[in-house]
CSV table of C-alpha atoms and ligand atoms in Angstrom, one decimal:
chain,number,residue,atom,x,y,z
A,627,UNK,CA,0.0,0.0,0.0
A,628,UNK,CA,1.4,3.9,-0.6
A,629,UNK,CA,-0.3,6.9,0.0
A,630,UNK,CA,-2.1,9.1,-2.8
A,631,UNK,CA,-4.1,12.2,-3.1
A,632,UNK,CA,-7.2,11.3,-4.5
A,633,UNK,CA,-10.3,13.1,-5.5
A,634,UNK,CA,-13.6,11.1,-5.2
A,635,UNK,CA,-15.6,14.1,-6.5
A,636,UNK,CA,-15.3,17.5,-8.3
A,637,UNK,CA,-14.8,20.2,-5.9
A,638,UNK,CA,-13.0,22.8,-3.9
A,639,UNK,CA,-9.4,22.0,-2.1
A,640,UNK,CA,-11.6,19.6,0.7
A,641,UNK,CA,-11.9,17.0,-1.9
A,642,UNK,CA,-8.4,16.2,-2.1
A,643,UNK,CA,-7.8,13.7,0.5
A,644,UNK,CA,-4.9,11.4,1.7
A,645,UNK,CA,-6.0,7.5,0.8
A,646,UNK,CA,-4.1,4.7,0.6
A,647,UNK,CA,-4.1,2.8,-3.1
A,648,UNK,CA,-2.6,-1.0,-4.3
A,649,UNK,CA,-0.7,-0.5,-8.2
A,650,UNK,CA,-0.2,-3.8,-8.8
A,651,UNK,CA,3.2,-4.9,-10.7
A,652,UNK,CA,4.4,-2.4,-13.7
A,653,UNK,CA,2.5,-3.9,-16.6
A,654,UNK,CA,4.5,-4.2,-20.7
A,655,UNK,CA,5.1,-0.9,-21.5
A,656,UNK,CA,5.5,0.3,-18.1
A,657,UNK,CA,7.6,1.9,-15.3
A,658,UNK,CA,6.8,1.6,-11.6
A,659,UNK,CA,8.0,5.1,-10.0
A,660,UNK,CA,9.1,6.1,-6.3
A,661,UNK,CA,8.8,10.4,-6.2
A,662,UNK,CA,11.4,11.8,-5.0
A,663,UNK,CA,9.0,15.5,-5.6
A,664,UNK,CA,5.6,16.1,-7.1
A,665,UNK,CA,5.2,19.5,-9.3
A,666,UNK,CA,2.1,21.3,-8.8
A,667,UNK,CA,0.5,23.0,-11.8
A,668,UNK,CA,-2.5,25.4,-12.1
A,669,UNK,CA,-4.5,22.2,-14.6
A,670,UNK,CA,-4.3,20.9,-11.4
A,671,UNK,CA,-6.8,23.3,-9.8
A,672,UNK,CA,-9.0,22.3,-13.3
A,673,UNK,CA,-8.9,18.9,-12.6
A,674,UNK,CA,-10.2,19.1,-9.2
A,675,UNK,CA,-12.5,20.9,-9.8
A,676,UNK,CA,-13.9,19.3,-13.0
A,677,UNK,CA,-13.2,22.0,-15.5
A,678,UNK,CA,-11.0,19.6,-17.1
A,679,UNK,CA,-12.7,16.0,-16.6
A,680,UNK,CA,-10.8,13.4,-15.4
A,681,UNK,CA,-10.6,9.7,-16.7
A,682,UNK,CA,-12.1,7.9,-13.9
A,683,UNK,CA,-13.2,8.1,-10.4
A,684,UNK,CA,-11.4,8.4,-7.9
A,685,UNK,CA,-9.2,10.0,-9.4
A,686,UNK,CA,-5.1,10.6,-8.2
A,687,UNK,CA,-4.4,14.4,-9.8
A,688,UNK,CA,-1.2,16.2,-10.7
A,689,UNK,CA,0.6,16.1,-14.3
A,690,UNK,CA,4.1,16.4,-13.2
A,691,UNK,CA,7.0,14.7,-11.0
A,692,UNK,CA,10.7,13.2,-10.6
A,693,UNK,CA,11.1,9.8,-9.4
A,694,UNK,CA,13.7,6.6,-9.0
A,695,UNK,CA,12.8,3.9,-11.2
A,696,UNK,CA,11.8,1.2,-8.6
A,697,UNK,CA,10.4,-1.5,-11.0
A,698,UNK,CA,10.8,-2.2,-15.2
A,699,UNK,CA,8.0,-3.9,-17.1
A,700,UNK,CA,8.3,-6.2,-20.0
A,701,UNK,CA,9.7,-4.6,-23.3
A,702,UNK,CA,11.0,-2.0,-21.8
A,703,UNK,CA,14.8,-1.1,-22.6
A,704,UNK,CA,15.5,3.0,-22.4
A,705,UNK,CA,15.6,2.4,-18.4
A,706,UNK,CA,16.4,0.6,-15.8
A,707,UNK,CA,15.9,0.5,-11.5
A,708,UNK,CA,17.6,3.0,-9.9
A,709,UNK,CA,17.4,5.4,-13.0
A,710,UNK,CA,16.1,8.9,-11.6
A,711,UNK,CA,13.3,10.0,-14.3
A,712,UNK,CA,10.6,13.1,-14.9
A,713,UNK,CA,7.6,13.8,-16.6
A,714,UNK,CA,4.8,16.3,-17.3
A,715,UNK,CA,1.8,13.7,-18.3
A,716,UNK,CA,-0.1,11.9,-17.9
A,717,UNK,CA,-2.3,12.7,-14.9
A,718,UNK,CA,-1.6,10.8,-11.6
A,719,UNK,CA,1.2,12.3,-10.1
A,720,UNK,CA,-0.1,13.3,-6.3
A,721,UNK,CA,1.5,9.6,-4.9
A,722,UNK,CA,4.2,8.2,-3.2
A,723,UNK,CA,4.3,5.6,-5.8
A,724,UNK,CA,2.9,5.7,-9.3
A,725,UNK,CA,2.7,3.5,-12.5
A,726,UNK,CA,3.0,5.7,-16.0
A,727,UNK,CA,4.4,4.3,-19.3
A,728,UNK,CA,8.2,4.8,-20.0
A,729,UNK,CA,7.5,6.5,-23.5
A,730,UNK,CA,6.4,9.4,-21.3
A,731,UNK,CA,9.6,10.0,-18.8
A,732,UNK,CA,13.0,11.4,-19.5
A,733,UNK,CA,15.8,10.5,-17.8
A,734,UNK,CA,17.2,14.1,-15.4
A,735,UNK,CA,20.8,15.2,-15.9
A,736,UNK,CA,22.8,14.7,-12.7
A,737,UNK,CA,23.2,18.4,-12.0
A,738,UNK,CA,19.4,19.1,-12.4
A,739,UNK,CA,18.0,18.1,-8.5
A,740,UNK,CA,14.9,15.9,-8.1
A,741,UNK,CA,13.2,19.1,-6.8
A,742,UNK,CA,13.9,21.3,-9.8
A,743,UNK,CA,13.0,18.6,-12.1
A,744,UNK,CA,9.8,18.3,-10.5
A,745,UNK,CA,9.7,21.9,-10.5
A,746,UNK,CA,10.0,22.4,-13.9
A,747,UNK,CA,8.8,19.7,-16.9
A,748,UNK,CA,5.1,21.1,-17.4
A,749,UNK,CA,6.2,24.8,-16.8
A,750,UNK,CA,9.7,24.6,-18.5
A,751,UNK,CA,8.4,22.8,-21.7
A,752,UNK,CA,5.2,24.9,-22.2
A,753,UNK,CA,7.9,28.2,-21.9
A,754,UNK,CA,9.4,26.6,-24.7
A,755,UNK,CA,6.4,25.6,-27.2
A,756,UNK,CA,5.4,29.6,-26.0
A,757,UNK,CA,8.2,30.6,-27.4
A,758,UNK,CA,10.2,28.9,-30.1
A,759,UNK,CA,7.0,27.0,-31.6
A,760,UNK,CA,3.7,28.7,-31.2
A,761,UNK,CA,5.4,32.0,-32.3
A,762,UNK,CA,9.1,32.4,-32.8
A,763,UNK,CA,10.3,34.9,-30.7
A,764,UNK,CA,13.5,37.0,-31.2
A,765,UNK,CA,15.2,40.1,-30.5
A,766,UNK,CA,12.7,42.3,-33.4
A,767,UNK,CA,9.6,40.5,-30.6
A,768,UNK,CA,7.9,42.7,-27.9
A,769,UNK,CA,5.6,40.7,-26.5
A,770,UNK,CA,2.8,40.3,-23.1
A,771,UNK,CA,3.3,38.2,-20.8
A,772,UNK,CA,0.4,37.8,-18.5
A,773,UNK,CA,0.9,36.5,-14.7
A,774,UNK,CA,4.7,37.1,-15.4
A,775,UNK,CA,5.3,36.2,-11.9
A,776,UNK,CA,4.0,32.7,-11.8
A,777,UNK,CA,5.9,29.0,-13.0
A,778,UNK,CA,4.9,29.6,-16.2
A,779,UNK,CA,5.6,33.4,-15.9
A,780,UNK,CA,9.2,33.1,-14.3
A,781,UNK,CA,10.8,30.6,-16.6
A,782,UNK,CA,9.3,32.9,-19.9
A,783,UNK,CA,10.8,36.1,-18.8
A,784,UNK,CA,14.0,34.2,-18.6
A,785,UNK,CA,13.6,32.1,-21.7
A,786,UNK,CA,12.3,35.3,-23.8
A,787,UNK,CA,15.3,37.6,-22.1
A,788,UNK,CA,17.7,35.1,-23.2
A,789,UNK,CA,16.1,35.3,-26.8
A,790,UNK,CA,16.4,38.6,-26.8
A,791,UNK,CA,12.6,39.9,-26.9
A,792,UNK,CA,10.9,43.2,-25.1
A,793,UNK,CA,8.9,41.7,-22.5
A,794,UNK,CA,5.9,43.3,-20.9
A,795,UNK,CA,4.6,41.4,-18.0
A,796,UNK,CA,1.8,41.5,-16.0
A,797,UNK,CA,1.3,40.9,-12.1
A,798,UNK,CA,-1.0,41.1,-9.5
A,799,UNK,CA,1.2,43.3,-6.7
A,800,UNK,CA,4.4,45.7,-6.5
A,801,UNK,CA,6.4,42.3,-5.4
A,802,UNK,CA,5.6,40.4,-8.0
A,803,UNK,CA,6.5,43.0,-10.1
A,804,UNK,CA,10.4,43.5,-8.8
A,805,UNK,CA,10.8,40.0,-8.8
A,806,UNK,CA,9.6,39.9,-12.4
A,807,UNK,CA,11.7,42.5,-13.2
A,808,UNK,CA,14.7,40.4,-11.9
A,809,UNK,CA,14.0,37.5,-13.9
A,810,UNK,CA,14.4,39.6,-17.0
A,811,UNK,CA,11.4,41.4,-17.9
A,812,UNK,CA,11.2,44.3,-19.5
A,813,UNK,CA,8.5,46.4,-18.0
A,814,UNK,CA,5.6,45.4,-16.0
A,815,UNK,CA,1.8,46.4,-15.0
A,816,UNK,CA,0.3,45.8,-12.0
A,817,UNK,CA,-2.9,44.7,-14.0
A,818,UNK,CA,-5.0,44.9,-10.1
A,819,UNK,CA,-4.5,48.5,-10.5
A,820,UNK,CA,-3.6,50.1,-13.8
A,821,UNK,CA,-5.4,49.6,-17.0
A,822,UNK,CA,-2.8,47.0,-18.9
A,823,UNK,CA,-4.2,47.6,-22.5
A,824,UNK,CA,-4.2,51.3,-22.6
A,825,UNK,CA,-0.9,50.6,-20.7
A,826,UNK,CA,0.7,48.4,-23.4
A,827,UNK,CA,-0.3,51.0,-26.1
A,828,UNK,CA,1.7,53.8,-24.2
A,829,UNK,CA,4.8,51.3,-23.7
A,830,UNK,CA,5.0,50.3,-27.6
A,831,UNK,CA,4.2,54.0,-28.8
A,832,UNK,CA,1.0,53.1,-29.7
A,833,UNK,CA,2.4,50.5,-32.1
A,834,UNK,CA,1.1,47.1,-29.6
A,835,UNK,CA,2.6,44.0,-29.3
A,836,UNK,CA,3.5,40.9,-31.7
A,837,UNK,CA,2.1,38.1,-29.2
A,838,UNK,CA,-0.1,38.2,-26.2
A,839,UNK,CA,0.6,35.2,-24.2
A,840,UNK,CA,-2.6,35.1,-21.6
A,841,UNK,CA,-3.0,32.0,-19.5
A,842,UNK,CA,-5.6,34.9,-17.7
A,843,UNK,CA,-9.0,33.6,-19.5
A,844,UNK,CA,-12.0,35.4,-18.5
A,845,UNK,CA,-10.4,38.4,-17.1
A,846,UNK,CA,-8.7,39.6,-19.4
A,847,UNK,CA,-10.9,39.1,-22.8
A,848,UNK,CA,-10.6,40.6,-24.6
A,849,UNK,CA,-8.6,43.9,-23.3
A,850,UNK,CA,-5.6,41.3,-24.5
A,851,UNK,CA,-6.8,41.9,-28.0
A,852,UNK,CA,-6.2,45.4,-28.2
A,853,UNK,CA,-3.2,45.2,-27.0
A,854,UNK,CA,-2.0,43.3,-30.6
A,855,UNK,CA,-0.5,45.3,-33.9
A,856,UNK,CA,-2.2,44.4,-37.0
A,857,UNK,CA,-1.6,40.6,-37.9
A,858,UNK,CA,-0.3,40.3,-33.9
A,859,UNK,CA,-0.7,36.5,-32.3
A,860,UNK,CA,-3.4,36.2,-29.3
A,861,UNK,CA,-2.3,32.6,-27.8
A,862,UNK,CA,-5.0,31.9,-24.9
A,863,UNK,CA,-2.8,28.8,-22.9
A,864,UNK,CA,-4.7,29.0,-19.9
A,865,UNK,CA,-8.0,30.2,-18.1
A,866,UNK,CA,-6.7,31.4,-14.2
A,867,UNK,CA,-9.9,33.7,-13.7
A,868,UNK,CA,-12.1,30.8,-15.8
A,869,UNK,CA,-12.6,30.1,-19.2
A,870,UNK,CA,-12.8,32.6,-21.9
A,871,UNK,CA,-16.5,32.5,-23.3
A,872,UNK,CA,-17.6,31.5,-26.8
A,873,UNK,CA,-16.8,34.5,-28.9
A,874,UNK,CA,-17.5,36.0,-32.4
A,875,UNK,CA,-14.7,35.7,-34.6
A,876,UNK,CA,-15.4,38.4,-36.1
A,877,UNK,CA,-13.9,40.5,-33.4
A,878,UNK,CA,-10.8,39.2,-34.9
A,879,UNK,CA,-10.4,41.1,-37.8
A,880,UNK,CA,-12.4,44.1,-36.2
A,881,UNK,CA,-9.2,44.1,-34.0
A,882,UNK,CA,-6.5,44.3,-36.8
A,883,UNK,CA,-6.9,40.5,-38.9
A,884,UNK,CA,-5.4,38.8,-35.5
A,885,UNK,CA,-4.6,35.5,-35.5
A,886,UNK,CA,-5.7,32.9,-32.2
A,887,UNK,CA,-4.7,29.5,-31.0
A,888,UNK,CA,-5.5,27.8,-28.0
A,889,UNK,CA,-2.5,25.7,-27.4
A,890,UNK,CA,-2.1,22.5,-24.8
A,891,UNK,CA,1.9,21.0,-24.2
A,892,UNK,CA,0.3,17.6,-24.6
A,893,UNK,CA,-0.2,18.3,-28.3
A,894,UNK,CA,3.6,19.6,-28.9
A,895,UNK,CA,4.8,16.5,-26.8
A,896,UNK,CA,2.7,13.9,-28.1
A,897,UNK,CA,5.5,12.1,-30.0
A,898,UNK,CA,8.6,11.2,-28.1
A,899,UNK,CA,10.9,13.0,-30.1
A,900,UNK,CA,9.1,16.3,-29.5
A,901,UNK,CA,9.4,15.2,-25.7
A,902,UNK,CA,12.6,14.7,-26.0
A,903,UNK,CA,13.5,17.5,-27.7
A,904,UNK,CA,11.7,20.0,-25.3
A,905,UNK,CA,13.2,18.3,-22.3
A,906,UNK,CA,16.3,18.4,-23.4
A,907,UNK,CA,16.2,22.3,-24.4
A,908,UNK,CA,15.0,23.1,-21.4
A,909,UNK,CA,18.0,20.9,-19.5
A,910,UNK,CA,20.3,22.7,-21.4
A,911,UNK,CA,19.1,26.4,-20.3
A,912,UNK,CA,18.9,24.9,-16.6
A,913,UNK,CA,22.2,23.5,-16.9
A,914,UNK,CA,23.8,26.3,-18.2
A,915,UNK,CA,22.2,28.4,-15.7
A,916,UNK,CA,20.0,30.7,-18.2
A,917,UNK,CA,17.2,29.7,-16.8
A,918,UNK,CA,16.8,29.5,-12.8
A,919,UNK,CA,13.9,27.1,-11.7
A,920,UNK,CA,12.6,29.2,-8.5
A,921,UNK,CA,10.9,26.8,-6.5
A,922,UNK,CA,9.5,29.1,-4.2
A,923,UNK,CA,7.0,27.1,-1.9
A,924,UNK,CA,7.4,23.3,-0.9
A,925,UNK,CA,4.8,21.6,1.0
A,926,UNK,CA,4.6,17.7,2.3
A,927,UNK,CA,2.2,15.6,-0.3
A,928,UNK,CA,-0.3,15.1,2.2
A,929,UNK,CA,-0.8,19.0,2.4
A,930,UNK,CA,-1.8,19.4,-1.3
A,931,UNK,CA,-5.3,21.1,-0.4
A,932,UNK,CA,-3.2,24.0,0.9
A,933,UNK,CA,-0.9,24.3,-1.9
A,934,UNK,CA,-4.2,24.4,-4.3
A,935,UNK,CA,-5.9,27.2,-1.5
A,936,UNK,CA,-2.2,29.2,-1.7
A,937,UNK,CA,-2.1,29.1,-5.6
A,938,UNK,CA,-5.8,29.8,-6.2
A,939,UNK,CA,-5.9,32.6,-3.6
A,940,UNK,CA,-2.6,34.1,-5.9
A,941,UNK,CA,-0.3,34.3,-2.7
A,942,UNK,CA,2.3,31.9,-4.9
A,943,UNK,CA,5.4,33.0,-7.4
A,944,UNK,CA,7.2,30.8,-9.5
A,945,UNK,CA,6.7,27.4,-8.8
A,946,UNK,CA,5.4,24.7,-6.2
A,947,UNK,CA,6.1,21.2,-5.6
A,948,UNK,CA,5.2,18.7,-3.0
A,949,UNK,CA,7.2,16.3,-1.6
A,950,UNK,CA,6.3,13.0,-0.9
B,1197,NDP,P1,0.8,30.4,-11.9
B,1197,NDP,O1,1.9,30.2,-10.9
B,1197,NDP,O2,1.1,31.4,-13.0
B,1197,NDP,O3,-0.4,30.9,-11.0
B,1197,NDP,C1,-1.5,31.5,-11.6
B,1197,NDP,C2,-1.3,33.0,-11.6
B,1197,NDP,O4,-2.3,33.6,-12.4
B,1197,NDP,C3,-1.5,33.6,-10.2
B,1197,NDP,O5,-0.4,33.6,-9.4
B,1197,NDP,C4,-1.9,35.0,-10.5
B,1197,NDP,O6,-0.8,35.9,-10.6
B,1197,NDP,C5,-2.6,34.9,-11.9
B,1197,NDP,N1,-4.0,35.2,-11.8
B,1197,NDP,C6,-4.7,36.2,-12.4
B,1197,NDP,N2,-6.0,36.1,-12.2
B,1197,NDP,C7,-6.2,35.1,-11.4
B,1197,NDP,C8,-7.4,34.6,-10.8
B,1197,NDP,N3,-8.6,35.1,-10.9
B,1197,NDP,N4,-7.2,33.5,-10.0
B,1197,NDP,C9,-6.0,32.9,-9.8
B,1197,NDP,N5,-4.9,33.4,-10.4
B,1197,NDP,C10,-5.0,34.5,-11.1
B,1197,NDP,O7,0.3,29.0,-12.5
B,1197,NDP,P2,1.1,28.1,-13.5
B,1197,NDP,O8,2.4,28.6,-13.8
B,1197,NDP,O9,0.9,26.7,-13.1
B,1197,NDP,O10,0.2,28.2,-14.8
B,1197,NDP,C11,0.0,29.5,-15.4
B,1197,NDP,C12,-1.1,29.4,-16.5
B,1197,NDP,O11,-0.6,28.7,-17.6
B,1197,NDP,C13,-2.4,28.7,-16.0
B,1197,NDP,O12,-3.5,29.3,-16.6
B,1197,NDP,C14,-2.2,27.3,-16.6
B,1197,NDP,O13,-3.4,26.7,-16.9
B,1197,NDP,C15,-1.5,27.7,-17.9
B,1197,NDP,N6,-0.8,26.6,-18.5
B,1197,NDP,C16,-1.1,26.2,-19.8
B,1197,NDP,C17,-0.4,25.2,-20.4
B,1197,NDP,C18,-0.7,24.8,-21.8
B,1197,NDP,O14,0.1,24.1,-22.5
B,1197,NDP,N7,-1.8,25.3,-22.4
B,1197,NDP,C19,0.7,24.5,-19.7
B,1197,NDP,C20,1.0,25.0,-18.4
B,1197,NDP,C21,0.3,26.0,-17.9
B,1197,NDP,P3,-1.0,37.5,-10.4
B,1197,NDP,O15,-1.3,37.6,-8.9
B,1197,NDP,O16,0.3,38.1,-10.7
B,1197,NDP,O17,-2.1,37.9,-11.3
């Protein structure tokens, strides 16, 4: 038996609770993990709460962890026990033990911790389908980055400093705004208090931005909009304030012909080479030390309600992980 968090129905932070689960032996295919850390991720908030559905009930959440390779199924050669692996998918990760198939893990570089791995595989990898797929940022991009101070928010003012871009960020207090600023951005609005799109307009000489990243939803529809050039890139990753309602597309080309994509990293990681490829990127940077995984709030496993309460009530920067 090893303990879990589990949800047995949709809900607030109260339905995550501590249970006790049997996995029965790694099946073909398969890898039996031991975490070493858990990361916590804002889908995880979506799961819970059933804005994302979940496969089955009940239900172990969490995308993202590190772990020592405890057990190998059949026809399985890339790893072996002992090897210390991470992932970002699939869902299951809030255990002390878990199952998941090895065509989903990497194996972490020696000078990457178990922490910072766990840290950074969802938040690290999105960063760089942001980035270097969805729209290819360089030095000629000025770009918005909304909730600049989260996991997401850290790692792309570093990634998109290194790249050379103008970043604007936004962020919900003064802190969050310095620490922003440290991590490479550009300029930031405190979007609590000032009006970001009017903002935006003033910072770029009225010009706007090439690419609005907003992981915002709700909120900030569609004041992200007007804060594109003609032709800009709206890229809606995420839905912190809720989901952005069914819109007329004509608003689009009222705004300037803009383009929009709603991106997920499980599409730009679906085959192993592009999960290879993205982990092994975003090694590199860590490795290097261009980009600085700020794990900035660690909680035991069994204290996963709080960690949800903490980054739902926006008292979190960077990122969170639990540890087993
Ligand atoms: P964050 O650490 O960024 O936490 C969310 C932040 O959003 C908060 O800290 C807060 O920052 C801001 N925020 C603004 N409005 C609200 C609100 N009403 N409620 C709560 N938070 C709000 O989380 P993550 O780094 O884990 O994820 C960031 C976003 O990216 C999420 O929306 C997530 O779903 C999305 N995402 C999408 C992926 C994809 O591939 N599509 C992959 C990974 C993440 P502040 O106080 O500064 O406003």
């Amino acid at each position: 038996m090893v303990h879990a968090i589990r949800i047995h129905s949709y809900g607030g932070p109260e339905e995550l609770k501590w249970d006790s689960i049997e996995l029965p032996a790694p099946g073909p295919g398969e890898l039996l993990l031991r975490h070493l850390a858990v990361g916590i991720n804002y889908i995880d908030t979506y799961h819970r709460t059933g804005q994302y559905p979940v496969p089955d009930m009940p239900a172990v959440i969490g995308m993202e962890g590190c772990g020592e390779v405890i057990a190998v199924g059949e026809g399985v050669s890339e790893f072996k026990t002992g090897d210390r692996v991470a992932y970002a998918n699939p869902i299951g990760s809030y255990a002390e033990e878990r199952l998941i198939p090895a065509e989903r893990v990497v194996k972490v570089p020696d000078g990457i911790s178990s922490e910072q791995a766990a840290a950074m595989m969802l938040q690290g990898m999105t960063v760089r389908y942001l980035l270097n797929v969805t729209y290819k940022v360089g030095p000629e991009t000025t770009l918005l980055f909304h909730a600049a101070a989260g996991g997401v928010g850290l790692i792309a003012c570093q990634w998109a400093k290194h790249l050379g871009a103008t970043i604007i960020g936004t962020v919900g207090s003064e802190e969050k705004a310095e620490l922003a600023k440290k991590n490479g951005c550009t300029h930031t609005i405190n979007y609590r208090t000032e009006n970001f799109a009017e903002r935006v307009r003033e910072l770029t000489d009225g010009k706007g931005v090439d690419v609005v990243y907003d992981s915002i939803g709700q909120d900030t529809y569609p004041a992200s909009l007007d804060c594109l050039r003609p032709l800009g890139l709206w890229v809606s990753f995420g839905a912190a304030s809720g989901p952005v309602k069914a819109f007329d597309i004509g608003i689009l080309s009222k705004k300037g012909s803009l383009y929009a994509t709603r991106p997920t990293l499980f599409t730009y990681t679906a085959k192993r080479e592009d999960l290879l490829a993205s982990a092994n990127d975003l090694f590199d940077l860590v490795s290097r030390g261009i980009v600085n995984i700020a794990v900035n709030q660690t909680y035991p496993l069994r204290e996963a309600a709080q960690a949800h309460r903490d980054l739902e009530a926006r008292k979190t920067t960077g990122s969170t992980i639990l540890i087993p």
